Coordinates of C-alpha atoms and ligand atoms in Angstrom, one line a residue:
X1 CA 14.0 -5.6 2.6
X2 CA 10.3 -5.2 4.1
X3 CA 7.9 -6.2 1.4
X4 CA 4.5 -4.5 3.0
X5 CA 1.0 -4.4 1.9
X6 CA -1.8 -2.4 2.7
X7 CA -5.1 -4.9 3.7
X8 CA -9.3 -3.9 4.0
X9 CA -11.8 -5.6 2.7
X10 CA -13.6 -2.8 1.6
X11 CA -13.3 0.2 -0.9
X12 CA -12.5 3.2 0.4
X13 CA -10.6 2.7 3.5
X14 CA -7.5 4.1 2.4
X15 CA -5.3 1.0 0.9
X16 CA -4.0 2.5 -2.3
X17 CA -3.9 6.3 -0.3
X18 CA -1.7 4.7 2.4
X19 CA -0.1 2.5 0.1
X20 CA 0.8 5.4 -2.5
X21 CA 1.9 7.7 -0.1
X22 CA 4.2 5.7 2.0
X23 CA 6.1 4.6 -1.2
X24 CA 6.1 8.6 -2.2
X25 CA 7.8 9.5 1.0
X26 CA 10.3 6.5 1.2
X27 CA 11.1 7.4 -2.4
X28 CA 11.8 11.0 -1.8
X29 CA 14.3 10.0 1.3
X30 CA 16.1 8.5 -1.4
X31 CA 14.7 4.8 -0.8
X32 CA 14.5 2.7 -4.2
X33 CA 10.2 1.5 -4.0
X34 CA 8.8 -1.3 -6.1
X35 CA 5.4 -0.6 -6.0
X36 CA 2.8 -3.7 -7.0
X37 CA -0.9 -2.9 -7.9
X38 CA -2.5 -6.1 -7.1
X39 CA -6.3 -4.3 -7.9
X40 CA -7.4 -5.5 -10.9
X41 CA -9.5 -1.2 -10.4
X42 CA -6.2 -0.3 -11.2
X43 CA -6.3 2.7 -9.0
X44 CA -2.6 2.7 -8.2
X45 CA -1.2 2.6 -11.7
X46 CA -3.7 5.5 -11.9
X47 CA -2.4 7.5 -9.2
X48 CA 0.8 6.7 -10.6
X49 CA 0.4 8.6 -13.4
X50 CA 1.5 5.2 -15.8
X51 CA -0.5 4.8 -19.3
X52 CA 0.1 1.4 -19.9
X53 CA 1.4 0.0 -23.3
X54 CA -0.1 -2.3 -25.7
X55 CA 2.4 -4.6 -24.8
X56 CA 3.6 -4.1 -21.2
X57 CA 3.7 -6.9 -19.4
X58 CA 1.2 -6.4 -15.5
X59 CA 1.0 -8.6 -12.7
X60 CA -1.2 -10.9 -14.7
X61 CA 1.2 -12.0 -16.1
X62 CA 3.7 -12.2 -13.4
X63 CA 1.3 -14.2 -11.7
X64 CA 0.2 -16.2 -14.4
X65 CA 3.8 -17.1 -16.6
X66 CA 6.4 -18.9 -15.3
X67 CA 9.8 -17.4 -14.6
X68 CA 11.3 -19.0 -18.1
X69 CA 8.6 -17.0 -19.7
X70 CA 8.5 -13.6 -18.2
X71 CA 10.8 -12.6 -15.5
X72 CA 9.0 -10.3 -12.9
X73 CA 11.7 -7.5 -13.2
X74 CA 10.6 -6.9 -17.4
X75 CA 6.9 -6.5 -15.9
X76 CA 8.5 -3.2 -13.7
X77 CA 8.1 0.3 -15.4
X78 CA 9.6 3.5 -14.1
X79 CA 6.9 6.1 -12.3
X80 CA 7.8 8.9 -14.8
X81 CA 8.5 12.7 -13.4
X82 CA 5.4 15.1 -13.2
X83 CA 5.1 17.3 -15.9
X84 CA 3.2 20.0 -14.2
X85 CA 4.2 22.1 -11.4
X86 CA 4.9 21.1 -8.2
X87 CA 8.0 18.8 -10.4
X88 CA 8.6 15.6 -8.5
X89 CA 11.0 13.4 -10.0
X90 CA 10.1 10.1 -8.6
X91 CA 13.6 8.8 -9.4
X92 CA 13.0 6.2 -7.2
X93 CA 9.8 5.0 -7.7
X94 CA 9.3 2.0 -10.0
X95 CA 5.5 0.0 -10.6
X96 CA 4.7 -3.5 -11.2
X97 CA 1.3 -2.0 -13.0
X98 CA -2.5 -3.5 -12.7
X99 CA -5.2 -3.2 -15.6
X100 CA -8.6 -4.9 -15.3
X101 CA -7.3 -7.8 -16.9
X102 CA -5.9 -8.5 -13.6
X103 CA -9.2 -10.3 -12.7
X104 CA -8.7 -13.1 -14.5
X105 CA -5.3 -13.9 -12.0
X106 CA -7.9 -15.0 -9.5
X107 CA -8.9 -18.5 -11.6
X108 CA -5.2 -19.3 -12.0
X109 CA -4.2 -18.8 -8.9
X110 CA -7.5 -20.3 -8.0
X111 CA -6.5 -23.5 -10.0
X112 CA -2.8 -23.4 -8.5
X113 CA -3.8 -23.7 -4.8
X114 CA -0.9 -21.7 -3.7
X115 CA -2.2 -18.6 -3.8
X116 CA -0.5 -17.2 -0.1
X117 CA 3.0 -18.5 -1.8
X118 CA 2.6 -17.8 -5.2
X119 CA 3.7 -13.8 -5.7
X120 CA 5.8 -14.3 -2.7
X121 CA 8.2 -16.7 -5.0
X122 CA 7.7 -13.9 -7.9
X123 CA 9.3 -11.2 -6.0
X124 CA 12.3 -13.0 -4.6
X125 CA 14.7 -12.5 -7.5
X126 CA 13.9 -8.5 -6.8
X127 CA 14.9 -7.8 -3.6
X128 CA 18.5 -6.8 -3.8
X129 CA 17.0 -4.4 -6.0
X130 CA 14.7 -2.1 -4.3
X131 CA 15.1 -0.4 -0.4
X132 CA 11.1 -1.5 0.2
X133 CA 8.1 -3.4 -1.8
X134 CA 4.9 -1.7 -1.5
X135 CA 1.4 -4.0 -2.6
X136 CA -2.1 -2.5 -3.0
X137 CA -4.7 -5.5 -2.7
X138 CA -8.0 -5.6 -4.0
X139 CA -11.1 -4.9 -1.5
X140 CA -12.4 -8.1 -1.6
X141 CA -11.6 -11.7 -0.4
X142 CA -10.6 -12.9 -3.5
X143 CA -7.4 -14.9 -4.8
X144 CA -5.4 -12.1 -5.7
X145 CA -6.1 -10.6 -1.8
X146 CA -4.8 -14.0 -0.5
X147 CA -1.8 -13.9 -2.8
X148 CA -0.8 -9.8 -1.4
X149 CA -1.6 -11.1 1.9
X150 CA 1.4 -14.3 1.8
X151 CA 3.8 -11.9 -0.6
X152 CA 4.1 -9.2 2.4
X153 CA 5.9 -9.5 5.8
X154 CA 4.3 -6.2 7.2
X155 CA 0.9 -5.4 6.9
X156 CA -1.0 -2.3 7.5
X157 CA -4.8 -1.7 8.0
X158 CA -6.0 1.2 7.2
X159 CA -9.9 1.7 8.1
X160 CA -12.3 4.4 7.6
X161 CA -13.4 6.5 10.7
X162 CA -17.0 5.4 10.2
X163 CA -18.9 2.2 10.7
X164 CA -18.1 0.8 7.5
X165 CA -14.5 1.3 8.1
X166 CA -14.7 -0.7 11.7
X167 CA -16.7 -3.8 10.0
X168 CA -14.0 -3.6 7.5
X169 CA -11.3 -3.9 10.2
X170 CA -13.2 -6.1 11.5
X171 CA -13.0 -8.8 8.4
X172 CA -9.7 -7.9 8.1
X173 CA -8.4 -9.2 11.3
X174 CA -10.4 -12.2 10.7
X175 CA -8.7 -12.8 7.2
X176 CA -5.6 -12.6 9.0
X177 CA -6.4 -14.9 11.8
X178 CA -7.6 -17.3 9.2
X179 CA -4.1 -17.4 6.9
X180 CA -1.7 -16.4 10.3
X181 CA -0.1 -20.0 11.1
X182 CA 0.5 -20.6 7.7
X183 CA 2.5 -17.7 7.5
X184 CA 5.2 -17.0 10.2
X185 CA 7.1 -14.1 11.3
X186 CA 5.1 -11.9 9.4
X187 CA 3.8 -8.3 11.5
X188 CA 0.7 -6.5 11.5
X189 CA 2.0 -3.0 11.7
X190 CA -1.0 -1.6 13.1
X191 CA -4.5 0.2 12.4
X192 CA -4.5 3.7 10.5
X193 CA -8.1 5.4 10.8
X194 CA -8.6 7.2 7.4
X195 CA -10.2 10.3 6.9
X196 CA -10.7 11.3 10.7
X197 CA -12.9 14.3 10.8
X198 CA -12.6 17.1 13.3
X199 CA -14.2 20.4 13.7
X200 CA -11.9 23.0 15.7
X201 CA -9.9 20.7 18.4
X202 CA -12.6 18.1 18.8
X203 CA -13.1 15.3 16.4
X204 CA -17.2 14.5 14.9
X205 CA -19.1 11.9 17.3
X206 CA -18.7 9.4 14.7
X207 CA -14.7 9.7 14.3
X208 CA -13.8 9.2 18.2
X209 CA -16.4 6.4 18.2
X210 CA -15.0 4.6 15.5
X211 CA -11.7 4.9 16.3
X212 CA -12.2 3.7 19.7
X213 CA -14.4 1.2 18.4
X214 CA -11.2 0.2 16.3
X215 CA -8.9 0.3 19.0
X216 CA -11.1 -2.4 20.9
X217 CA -11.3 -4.4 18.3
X218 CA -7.6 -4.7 17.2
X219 CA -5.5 -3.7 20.8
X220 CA -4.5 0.0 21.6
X221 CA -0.7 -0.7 21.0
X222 CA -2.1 -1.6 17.4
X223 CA -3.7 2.0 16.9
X224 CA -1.8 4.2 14.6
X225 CA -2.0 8.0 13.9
X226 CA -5.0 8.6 11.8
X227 CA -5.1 10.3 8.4
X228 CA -7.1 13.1 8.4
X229 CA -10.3 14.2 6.2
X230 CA -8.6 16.8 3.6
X231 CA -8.8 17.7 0.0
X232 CA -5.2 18.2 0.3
X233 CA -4.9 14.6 0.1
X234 CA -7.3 14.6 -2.9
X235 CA -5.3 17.6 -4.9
X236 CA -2.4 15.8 -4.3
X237 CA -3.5 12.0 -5.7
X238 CA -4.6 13.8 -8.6
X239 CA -1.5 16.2 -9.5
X240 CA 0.6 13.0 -8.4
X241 CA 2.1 14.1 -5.5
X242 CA 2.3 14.1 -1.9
X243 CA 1.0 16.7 0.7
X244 CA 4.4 17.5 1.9
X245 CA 5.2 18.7 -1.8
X246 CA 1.7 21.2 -1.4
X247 CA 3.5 22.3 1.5
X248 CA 0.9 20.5 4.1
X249 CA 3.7 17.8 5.3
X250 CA 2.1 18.1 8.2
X251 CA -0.8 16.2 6.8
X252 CA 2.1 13.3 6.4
X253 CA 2.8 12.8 10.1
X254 CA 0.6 9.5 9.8
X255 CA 3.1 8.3 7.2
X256 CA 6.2 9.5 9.0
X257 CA 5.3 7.1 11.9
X258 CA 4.7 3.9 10.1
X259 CA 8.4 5.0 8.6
X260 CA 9.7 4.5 11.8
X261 CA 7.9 1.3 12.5
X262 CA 9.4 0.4 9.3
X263 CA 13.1 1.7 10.1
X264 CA 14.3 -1.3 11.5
X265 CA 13.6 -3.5 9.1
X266 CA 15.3 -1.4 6.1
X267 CA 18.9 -2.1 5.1
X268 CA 21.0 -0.4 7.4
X269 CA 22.8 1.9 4.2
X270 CA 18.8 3.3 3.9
X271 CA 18.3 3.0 7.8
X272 CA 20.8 6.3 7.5
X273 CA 18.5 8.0 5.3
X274 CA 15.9 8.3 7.9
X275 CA 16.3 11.4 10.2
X276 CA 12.7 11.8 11.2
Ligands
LIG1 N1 -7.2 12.4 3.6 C1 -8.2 12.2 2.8 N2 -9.4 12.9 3.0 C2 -10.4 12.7 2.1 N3 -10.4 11.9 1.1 C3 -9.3 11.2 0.8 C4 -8.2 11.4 1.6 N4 -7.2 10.6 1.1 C5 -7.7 10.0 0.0 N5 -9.0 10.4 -0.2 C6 -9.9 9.9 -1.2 O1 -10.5 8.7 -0.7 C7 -10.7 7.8 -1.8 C8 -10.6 6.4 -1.4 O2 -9.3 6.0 -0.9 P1 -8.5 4.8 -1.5 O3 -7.1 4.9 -0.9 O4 -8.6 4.7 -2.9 O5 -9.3 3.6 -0.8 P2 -9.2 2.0 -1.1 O6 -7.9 1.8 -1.9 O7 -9.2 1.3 0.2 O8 -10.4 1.7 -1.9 C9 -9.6 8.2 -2.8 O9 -10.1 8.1 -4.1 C10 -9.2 9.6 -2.5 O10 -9.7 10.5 -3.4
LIG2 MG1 -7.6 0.8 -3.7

């Protein structure tokens, strides 16, 4: 079972969009997700749709209590159906939620001096469970980045199409290169430019400049298909679905091709699932 995480070390590049809508579309094929909010922002579990309990149990404390205390599967909730029309409902999508407590995982695992192993070792007694893991880091280098980083054995980059977005790649790839020997096997699924503008059948100036800027910086064979610039996306966070459920699934191409990167990887009995 892939466990994959979204990386950037800057807001806005697309982790949680990526993130969100990769586990939406596995989930609809019929593909059992665990997602993980690792953002102490929270914006996943927001997405989500989750209001979270007095007394539910979030990655803090997965992170932070040891397995005799909490197992990681009582910290899981169920992404509940939409209420509203389009109805999606996200049978198979299950959360490991974030509030802005989260923050204070960074001086344990800070303390603990295994941050790259420690949510790794969380999630092992889950994976017979769930068809794919899904993390959303935090924009920063912090502890709870390095910890998303270790847990995953795919990663994904998705960058702005803008200058910010390339000096985020940028970090990125160096954040890897730092933590890479201590962590073999694992794959850096490629680069997804986010929010790629184009006017008519041209993209803007600044979009084919940054995604070849990108493509320099991190290999062409590394490039992905970008996401592009569309409220659709927008209307569909906040109603909490996907574009393909708006009827834009067209919008989702970008998705369907880290799917197949993916395929592979998947247990053959969801491998079958896949007809893109
Ligand atoms: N295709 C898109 N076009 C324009 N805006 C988008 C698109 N997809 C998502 N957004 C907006 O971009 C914002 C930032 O994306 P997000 O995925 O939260 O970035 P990050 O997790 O890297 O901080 C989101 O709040 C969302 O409203
Ligand atoms: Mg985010």
């Amino acid at each position: 079972m892939p466990i994959i995480s979204t990386l950037g070390l800057a807001g806005g590049q697309g982790k949680t969009t990526v993130a969100l809508m990769l586990g939406r579309y596995l989930g609809r094929l019929g593909i059992p997700v665990l997602f993980i909010d690792a953002d102490p922002q929270s914006s996943l579990t927001a997405f989500l749709g989750i209001d979270l309990q007095q007394n539910q149990p979030t990655l803090l404390e997965v992170i932070t209590l040891s397995d005799s205390k909490l197992s990681a599967v009582d910290a899981i909730v169920q992404v509940p159906p939409t209420t509203e029309k389009p109805i999606v409902d996200n049978s198979n999508l299950f959360l490991i939620p974030a509030d802005d407590g989260l923050e204070a995982a960074n001086y344990k695992l800070a303390a603990g001096g295994m941050s790259l192993f420690a949510l790794r070792q969380r999630l092992e007694p889950l994976e017979r469970e769930f068809g794919a893991i899904i993390i959303d880091p935090p924009p920063e280098r912090s502890h709870l980045a390095q910890t998303a980083l270790g847990a995953a054995d795919k990663w994904l980059i998705p960058a702005e199409a803008s200058t910010k977005g390339v000096q985020s790649l940028v970090r990125t790839l160096a954040l890897i290169e730092e933590f890479k020997s201590a962590l073999p096997g694992r794959e850096l699924l490629g680069v997804v430019p986010f929010r790629a503008k184009w006017v008519g059948r041209q993209p803007t100036k600044i979009t084919s400049s940054s995604i070849e800027a990108m493509s320099t910086v991190a290999g062409a064979d590394l490039m992905l298909s970008h996401i592009l610039e569309s409220d659709v996306f927008k209307q569909a966070i906040d109603k909490q679905v996907s574009p393909t459920d708006l009827g834009a699934g067209h919008l989702e191409y970008p998705i369907e091709q880290i799917i197949q990167k993916l395929k592979l990887s998947l247990a053959p009995k969801y491998q079958k699932l896949i007809k893109l």
